[in-house]
Short mmCIF file of C-alpha atoms and ligand atoms in Angstrom, two decimals:
data_model
loop_
_atom_site.label_atom_id
_atom_site.label_comp_id
_atom_site.label_asym_id
_atom_site.label_seq_id
_atom_site.Cartn_x
_atom_site.Cartn_y
_atom_site.Cartn_z
CA MET F 1 -0.30 -24.75 -4.83
CA LYS F 2 -1.00 -26.31 -1.42
CA VAL F 3 -0.09 -23.63 1.09
CA VAL F 4 -0.29 -19.88 0.40
CA LEU F 5 1.10 -17.31 2.82
CA VAL F 6 -0.78 -13.99 2.59
CA THR F 7 1.04 -11.11 4.27
CA GLY F 8 -1.13 -8.14 5.20
CA ALA F 9 -4.05 -10.61 5.48
CA ALA F 10 -6.01 -8.38 7.87
CA GLY F 11 -5.90 -5.46 5.45
CA PHE F 12 -8.23 -4.46 2.64
CA ILE F 13 -6.74 -6.41 -0.26
CA GLY F 14 -5.27 -9.21 1.86
CA SER F 15 -8.54 -10.17 3.56
CA ASN F 16 -10.42 -10.16 0.24
CA ALA F 17 -7.68 -12.21 -1.44
CA ALA F 18 -7.52 -14.76 1.40
CA GLU F 19 -11.30 -15.14 1.28
CA ALA F 20 -11.25 -15.74 -2.48
CA LEU F 21 -8.42 -18.28 -2.17
CA LEU F 22 -10.38 -20.29 0.40
CA LYS F 23 -13.52 -20.13 -1.70
CA ASN F 24 -11.95 -21.01 -5.04
CA TYR F 25 -9.42 -23.60 -3.83
CA PRO F 26 -11.07 -25.46 -0.94
CA SER F 27 -8.17 -27.92 -0.60
CA ILE F 28 -5.37 -25.39 -0.08
CA ARG F 29 -4.33 -23.95 3.25
CA VAL F 30 -4.13 -20.18 3.60
CA ILE F 31 -1.75 -18.75 6.17
CA GLY F 32 -2.51 -15.14 7.07
CA LEU F 33 0.07 -12.83 8.63
CA ASP F 34 -0.40 -9.27 9.84
CA ASN F 35 0.92 -7.06 12.64
CA PHE F 36 -2.29 -4.99 12.94
CA ASP F 37 -0.43 -1.81 12.15
CA PRO F 38 -2.47 0.98 13.79
CA THR F 39 -2.53 3.32 10.75
CA TYR F 40 -6.29 2.77 10.72
CA PRO F 41 -8.53 1.19 13.36
CA VAL F 42 -7.31 -2.23 14.46
CA ALA F 43 -10.97 -3.16 15.09
CA PHE F 44 -11.60 -2.90 11.32
CA LYS F 45 -8.68 -5.26 10.66
CA ARG F 46 -9.87 -7.76 13.26
CA SER F 47 -13.33 -7.72 11.70
CA ASN F 48 -11.77 -8.17 8.21
CA ILE F 49 -10.42 -11.57 9.26
CA GLY F 50 -13.41 -12.58 11.41
CA GLY F 51 -14.94 -14.69 8.63
CA LEU F 52 -11.61 -16.19 7.58
CA LYS F 53 -10.94 -17.52 11.07
CA LYS F 54 -14.04 -19.71 10.81
CA SER F 55 -12.38 -21.77 8.07
CA ALA F 56 -10.39 -24.84 9.15
CA GLN F 57 -8.13 -24.18 6.14
CA PHE F 58 -7.06 -20.79 7.51
CA SER F 59 -4.40 -20.08 10.13
CA PHE F 60 -3.36 -16.66 11.31
CA TYR F 61 -0.15 -15.26 12.79
CA GLU F 62 0.11 -11.84 14.38
CA ALA F 63 3.66 -11.11 13.25
CA ASP F 64 5.78 -8.31 11.86
CA ILE F 65 7.57 -8.64 8.53
CA ARG F 66 10.42 -6.54 9.93
CA ASP F 67 11.18 -9.47 12.26
CA ARG F 68 13.06 -12.04 10.18
CA THR F 69 13.37 -14.52 13.05
CA ALA F 70 9.59 -14.58 13.48
CA LEU F 71 9.13 -15.02 9.73
CA ARG F 72 11.60 -17.93 9.63
CA ARG F 73 9.65 -19.71 12.37
CA ILE F 74 6.42 -19.34 10.38
CA PHE F 75 7.99 -20.48 7.09
CA LYS F 76 9.61 -23.46 8.81
CA LYS F 77 6.34 -24.57 10.39
CA GLU F 78 3.98 -23.88 7.48
CA GLN F 79 6.23 -24.51 4.44
CA PRO F 80 4.29 -22.21 2.06
CA ASP F 81 4.75 -22.89 -1.63
CA ALA F 82 3.43 -19.46 -2.63
CA VAL F 83 3.65 -16.04 -0.99
CA LEU F 84 1.19 -13.24 -1.69
CA HIS F 85 3.06 -10.31 -0.21
CA LEU F 86 0.62 -7.49 0.51
CA ALA F 87 1.80 -6.22 3.91
CA ALA F 88 3.01 -2.64 3.66
CA LYS F 89 2.77 0.88 4.91
CA ALA F 90 0.58 2.28 2.15
CA ASP F 91 -0.04 5.98 2.64
CA THR F 92 1.60 8.13 -0.03
CA ARG F 93 1.40 11.38 1.93
CA HIS F 94 2.38 9.97 5.34
CA ALA F 95 5.46 8.46 3.65
CA VAL F 96 6.75 11.97 2.97
CA VAL F 97 6.89 12.76 6.69
CA ALA F 98 7.84 9.27 7.95
CA PRO F 99 10.03 7.77 5.20
CA GLN F 100 12.00 5.52 7.56
CA GLU F 101 8.82 3.55 8.39
CA TYR F 102 8.35 2.92 4.67
CA VAL F 103 11.92 1.78 4.21
CA ASP F 104 11.70 -0.54 7.23
CA THR F 105 8.42 -2.22 6.34
CA ASN F 106 8.25 -1.96 2.56
CA ILE F 107 11.92 -2.54 1.74
CA THR F 108 13.50 -4.41 4.69
CA GLY F 109 10.26 -6.33 5.32
CA THR F 110 10.15 -7.39 1.65
CA LEU F 111 13.81 -8.41 1.80
CA ASN F 112 13.09 -10.56 4.87
CA LEU F 113 10.31 -12.35 3.00
CA LEU F 114 12.48 -12.87 -0.07
CA GLU F 115 15.20 -14.38 2.13
CA CYS F 116 12.65 -16.78 3.65
CA ALA F 117 11.25 -17.57 0.19
CA LYS F 118 14.77 -18.51 -0.94
CA GLU F 119 15.58 -20.57 2.16
CA PHE F 120 12.27 -22.45 2.20
CA GLN F 121 12.07 -22.92 -1.58
CA VAL F 122 8.88 -21.03 -2.27
CA LYS F 123 7.64 -21.61 -5.82
CA ARG F 124 5.84 -18.32 -6.51
CA PHE F 125 6.33 -14.89 -4.92
CA VAL F 126 3.74 -12.21 -5.71
CA PHE F 127 4.70 -8.68 -4.71
CA ALA F 128 2.09 -5.91 -4.42
CA SER F 129 3.70 -3.00 -6.20
CA SER F 130 1.90 0.20 -7.09
CA SER F 131 1.03 2.65 -9.85
CA SER F 132 2.98 5.13 -7.67
CA VAL F 133 6.20 3.90 -9.29
CA TYR F 134 5.20 5.79 -12.47
CA GLY F 135 5.42 9.19 -10.77
CA ASN F 136 4.22 12.24 -12.63
CA ASP F 137 6.09 12.34 -15.88
CA ASN F 138 4.71 9.47 -17.95
CA THR F 139 2.30 9.57 -20.85
CA ALA F 140 -1.01 7.83 -20.16
CA PRO F 141 -1.85 5.02 -20.38
CA PHE F 142 1.20 3.86 -18.40
CA LYS F 143 2.90 0.80 -19.85
CA GLU F 144 5.07 -1.52 -17.75
CA ASP F 145 8.22 -0.51 -19.65
CA ALA F 146 7.74 3.23 -18.94
CA VAL F 147 10.32 5.11 -16.90
CA THR F 148 9.92 4.47 -13.17
CA ASP F 149 12.83 6.51 -11.85
CA HIS F 150 10.80 9.45 -10.60
CA ALA F 151 8.30 8.32 -7.97
CA ILE F 152 7.26 11.43 -6.05
CA SER F 153 6.63 9.81 -2.66
CA PRO F 154 8.97 7.59 -0.60
CA TYR F 155 6.08 5.10 -0.73
CA GLY F 156 6.42 4.80 -4.54
CA ALA F 157 10.20 4.66 -4.22
CA SER F 158 9.89 1.84 -1.66
CA LYS F 159 7.72 -0.13 -4.09
CA LYS F 160 10.24 0.36 -6.88
CA ALA F 161 12.95 -0.91 -4.50
CA GLY F 162 10.80 -3.96 -3.68
CA GLU F 163 10.47 -4.79 -7.38
CA GLY F 164 14.21 -4.43 -7.83
CA LEU F 165 15.04 -6.68 -4.87
CA ALA F 166 12.53 -9.28 -6.03
CA TYR F 167 14.18 -9.34 -9.46
CA THR F 168 17.56 -10.15 -7.91
CA TYR F 169 16.03 -13.20 -6.17
CA HIS F 170 14.68 -14.32 -9.50
CA HIS F 171 18.03 -13.77 -11.22
CA ASN F 172 20.28 -15.28 -8.56
CA PHE F 173 18.09 -17.99 -7.05
CA GLY F 174 15.48 -18.76 -9.72
CA LEU F 175 12.54 -17.52 -7.59
CA SER F 176 9.40 -17.12 -9.72
CA VAL F 177 8.22 -13.55 -9.09
CA VAL F 178 5.23 -11.47 -10.17
CA CYS F 179 5.17 -7.75 -9.32
CA ILE F 180 1.63 -6.45 -9.66
CA ARG F 181 1.38 -2.71 -10.09
CA ILE F 182 -1.97 -2.03 -8.49
CA PHE F 183 -3.92 1.05 -9.61
CA ASN F 184 -6.13 2.53 -6.86
CA ALA F 185 -8.07 -0.43 -5.56
CA TYR F 186 -11.47 0.26 -4.02
CA GLY F 187 -14.47 -1.66 -2.72
CA GLU F 188 -15.61 -3.65 0.29
CA ARG F 189 -13.27 -3.27 3.33
CA MET F 190 -11.21 -0.52 1.69
CA ARG F 191 -8.90 1.56 3.87
CA PRO F 192 -10.81 4.35 5.64
CA GLY F 193 -8.22 7.02 4.79
CA LEU F 194 -8.80 6.74 1.04
CA VAL F 195 -10.72 9.53 -0.69
CA LEU F 196 -13.66 7.45 -1.87
CA TYR F 197 -14.21 6.04 1.63
CA THR F 198 -14.01 9.46 3.27
CA TRP F 199 -16.41 10.99 0.78
CA VAL F 200 -19.00 8.22 1.14
CA GLU F 201 -18.77 8.43 4.94
CA LYS F 202 -19.11 12.22 5.05
CA ILE F 203 -21.78 12.54 2.37
CA LEU F 204 -23.95 9.93 4.12
CA LYS F 205 -23.53 11.86 7.40
CA GLY F 206 -24.33 15.19 5.69
CA GLU F 207 -20.83 16.54 6.41
CA THR F 208 -18.81 18.79 4.09
CA ILE F 209 -16.18 17.06 1.97
CA GLU F 210 -12.90 18.45 0.70
CA ILE F 211 -11.87 18.23 -2.92
CA SER F 212 -8.25 18.55 -3.93
CA GLY F 213 -7.57 21.57 -6.17
CA LYS F 214 -10.11 22.02 -8.97
CA GLY F 215 -11.08 18.34 -8.94
CA THR F 216 -9.13 17.62 -12.12
CA ARG F 217 -6.81 14.94 -10.67
CA ARG F 218 -7.52 11.61 -12.29
CA ARG F 219 -7.21 8.07 -10.98
CA ASP F 220 -7.60 4.64 -12.52
CA TYR F 221 -9.86 2.86 -10.01
CA THR F 222 -9.76 -0.93 -9.80
CA TYR F 223 -12.63 -2.76 -8.17
CA ILE F 224 -11.45 -5.21 -5.49
CA GLY F 225 -13.23 -8.20 -7.08
CA ASP F 226 -11.38 -7.62 -10.36
CA LEU F 227 -8.07 -7.18 -8.55
CA VAL F 228 -8.56 -10.40 -6.58
CA ASP F 229 -9.32 -12.23 -9.83
CA ALA F 230 -5.94 -11.03 -11.15
CA LEU F 231 -4.17 -12.08 -7.92
CA LEU F 232 -5.54 -15.62 -8.21
CA ARG F 233 -4.37 -15.75 -11.81
CA VAL F 234 -0.80 -14.69 -11.03
CA LEU F 235 -0.59 -17.19 -8.17
CA THR F 236 -1.59 -20.10 -10.37
CA LYS F 237 -0.26 -19.19 -13.85
CA LYS F 238 2.44 -21.63 -14.93
CA ASN F 239 5.85 -20.83 -16.42
CA ILE F 240 6.44 -17.36 -15.05
CA GLY F 241 10.05 -16.47 -14.34
CA PHE F 242 9.75 -12.76 -13.61
CA LEU F 243 6.78 -10.60 -14.55
CA VAL F 244 5.82 -6.99 -13.91
CA VAL F 245 2.19 -6.34 -14.75
CA ASN F 246 -0.29 -3.49 -14.32
CA ILE F 247 -3.70 -4.23 -12.87
CA GLY F 248 -6.08 -1.32 -13.39
CA ASN F 249 -9.38 -0.48 -14.96
CA ALA F 250 -7.77 1.03 -18.07
CA GLY F 251 -9.70 4.25 -17.57
CA SER F 252 -9.11 7.45 -15.69
CA VAL F 253 -11.73 9.09 -13.50
CA SER F 254 -11.47 12.73 -12.39
CA LEU F 255 -12.31 13.73 -8.82
CA THR F 256 -15.37 15.62 -10.08
CA HIS F 257 -16.57 12.56 -11.98
CA MET F 258 -16.06 10.49 -8.82
CA LEU F 259 -18.06 13.02 -6.84
CA ARG F 260 -21.02 12.74 -9.24
CA THR F 261 -20.78 8.94 -9.07
CA VAL F 262 -20.82 8.96 -5.25
CA GLU F 263 -23.77 11.37 -5.23
CA ARG F 264 -25.71 9.02 -7.52
CA ALA F 265 -24.79 5.96 -5.44
CA THR F 266 -25.73 7.56 -2.10
CA GLY F 267 -28.69 9.51 -3.44
CA LYS F 268 -27.34 12.61 -1.66
CA LYS F 269 -25.95 15.94 -2.80
CA ALA F 270 -22.51 16.75 -1.40
CA ARG F 271 -21.40 19.98 0.27
CA VAL F 272 -17.91 20.60 -1.07
CA VAL F 273 -14.96 22.87 -0.25
CA SER F 274 -11.70 22.99 -2.16
CA ARG F 275 -8.29 22.44 -0.53
CA PRO F 276 -4.79 22.69 -2.00
CA SER F 277 -3.49 19.57 -3.74
CA HIS F 278 -0.79 17.60 -1.91
CA HIS F 279 2.66 17.81 -3.43
CA ALA F 280 3.23 14.05 -3.26
CA SER F 281 -0.04 13.13 -5.03
CA VAL F 282 0.38 12.38 -8.72
CA GLU F 283 -1.76 14.25 -11.25
CA ARG F 284 -2.99 11.15 -12.98
CA THR F 285 -2.89 7.37 -12.97
CA HIS F 286 -4.05 5.39 -15.98
CA ALA F 287 -3.05 1.79 -16.61
CA SER F 288 -2.31 0.10 -19.87
CA ILE F 289 -3.67 -3.40 -19.28
CA ALA F 290 -2.63 -4.90 -22.61
CA LYS F 291 0.02 -7.04 -20.90
CA ALA F 292 -2.42 -8.37 -18.28
CA LYS F 293 -4.85 -9.26 -21.07
CA ARG F 294 -2.16 -10.98 -23.11
CA ILE F 295 -0.36 -12.92 -20.38
CA LEU F 296 -3.06 -13.50 -17.78
CA ASP F 297 -6.14 -13.43 -20.02
CA TRP F 298 -7.47 -10.93 -17.46
CA LYS F 299 -9.64 -7.89 -17.87
CA PRO F 300 -11.74 -5.89 -15.40
CA LYS F 301 -15.46 -6.67 -15.37
CA THR F 302 -16.84 -4.02 -12.99
CA SER F 303 -17.78 -0.52 -14.10
CA PHE F 304 -16.88 2.35 -11.76
CA GLN F 305 -20.56 3.14 -11.13
CA ASP F 306 -21.34 -0.51 -10.20
CA GLY F 307 -18.25 -0.79 -7.99
CA VAL F 308 -19.08 2.42 -6.12
CA GLU F 309 -22.66 1.24 -5.61
CA ARG F 310 -21.40 -2.05 -4.16
CA PHE F 311 -19.04 -0.18 -1.88
CA VAL F 312 -21.80 2.15 -0.64
CA GLU F 313 -24.05 -0.84 0.04
CA TRP F 314 -21.26 -2.55 2.00
CA TYR F 315 -20.44 0.65 3.89
CA GLN F 316 -24.06 1.11 4.95
CA SER F 317 -24.40 -2.46 6.19
CA GLU F 318 -20.98 -2.70 7.92
CA ARG F 319 -20.07 0.78 9.06
CA GLY F 320 -23.45 2.41 9.57
CA SER F 321 -25.05 5.25 7.67
N1 NAD X 401 -5.23 -0.15 -2.01
C1 NAD X 401 -4.62 0.31 -3.10
O1 NAD X 401 -5.21 1.07 -3.87
C2 NAD X 401 -3.22 -0.10 -3.43
C3 NAD X 401 -2.62 0.43 -4.59
C4 NAD X 401 -1.32 0.05 -4.90
C5 NAD X 401 -0.65 -0.86 -4.11
N2 NAD X 401 -1.25 -1.35 -2.99
C6 NAD X 401 -0.50 -2.27 -2.16
O2 NAD X 401 -1.31 -3.40 -1.84
C7 NAD X 401 -1.00 -3.89 -0.54
C8 NAD X 401 -2.24 -3.97 0.31
O3 NAD X 401 -2.82 -2.67 0.42
P1 NAD X 401 -4.18 -2.41 1.20
O4 NAD X 401 -4.88 -1.31 0.49
O5 NAD X 401 -4.87 -3.69 1.44
O6 NAD X 401 -3.61 -1.79 2.56
P2 NAD X 401 -3.96 -2.15 4.06
O7 NAD X 401 -3.27 -1.13 4.88
O8 NAD X 401 -5.42 -2.32 4.24
O9 NAD X 401 -3.25 -3.56 4.24
C9 NAD X 401 -1.89 -3.72 4.54
C10 NAD X 401 -1.78 -4.61 5.75
O10 NAD X 401 -0.37 -4.77 6.05
C11 NAD X 401 -0.24 -4.80 7.45
N3 NAD X 401 1.12 -4.41 7.82
C12 NAD X 401 1.68 -3.17 7.78
N4 NAD X 401 2.94 -3.21 8.24
C13 NAD X 401 3.18 -4.51 8.57
C14 NAD X 401 4.30 -5.17 9.12
N5 NAD X 401 5.43 -4.51 9.43
N6 NAD X 401 4.22 -6.51 9.35
C15 NAD X 401 3.06 -7.20 9.07
N7 NAD X 401 1.97 -6.61 8.55
C16 NAD X 401 2.03 -5.28 8.31
C17 NAD X 401 -1.27 -3.80 7.98
O11 NAD X 401 -1.63 -4.05 9.34
C18 NAD X 401 -2.43 -4.00 7.01
O12 NAD X 401 -3.41 -4.88 7.53
C19 NAD X 401 0.08 -2.94 0.00
O13 NAD X 401 1.33 -3.52 -0.26
C20 NAD X 401 -0.11 -1.69 -0.81
O14 NAD X 401 1.08 -0.94 -0.90
C21 NAD X 401 -2.51 -0.99 -2.62
#
């Protein structure tokens, strides 16, 4: 691995992954690509890559994965041997009202990257898929061979389509592909629209927070440091033809449990009102990580309490209290 292209490099996971690549592999070049999609403040994204830009091993392109011509130019110039494809529209609920945006970026954008990967002979293509592909009707913990025909948001459906397209490039052109099904990542630089972020922000400001339904919805939360560890493993692991693998914490935390954890981490008591649950939010996510353990020798190291404490510390230093 000499040159790694990270799409979505200005985002939450992309900026953390690019940073870890530069730190752990000082001789490789990391090429970041992002279009600064305005779903959340562009200033946050610019600050996410501020540190990366100081490295001589890092180059950045402001480009859109929907633009295949622009992508070809970048591939031709940089000749990446691995692609970590994280760029996406990533809001489950927004996808219900704007599905075309999710098709354009998450499906057509992924196809454009696969075409470039084929043309420029990329050796490893890592696709950020999602626990959303499991929908609502699977028994926990979700295994990779469970049914994934019933995603309940166009976002989940777009991720399933991305996996399917990636498989065809493996089958027809021998591209080595890993589809990582990410389960609710959280931590430093996380997206501001996500529940944990909103709660920490509001609780620290003394504002009332909303809880969905009775607080019984459960999520498998993966700390960003553990996720990045898995991403580095799938980029460097030898002899992978095509792999679909869950990356999660192998536990399931209810909203009420999360609330207590945030209260402990902030040292503040929350004021809470209930709101109806959104139709496109799944009841539960819970990863089986047996495959990740077996194939990648990976397991999460960060407890939910520790991860939330680290996030609160970061939030207070970077985004004010
Ligand atoms: N965060 C999670 O819990 C989670 C869970 C499952 C899957 N994922 C997937 O992981 C990836 C990264 O998620 P994240 O949480 O870091 O989100 P993020 O929104 O912080 O990062 C995505 C980045 O992609 C960029 N982008 C969007 N459209 C683009 C386009 N057309 N061209 C170029 N760049 C574009 C955005 O500007 C953003 O910086 C996404 O593919 C997401 O679907 C995330």
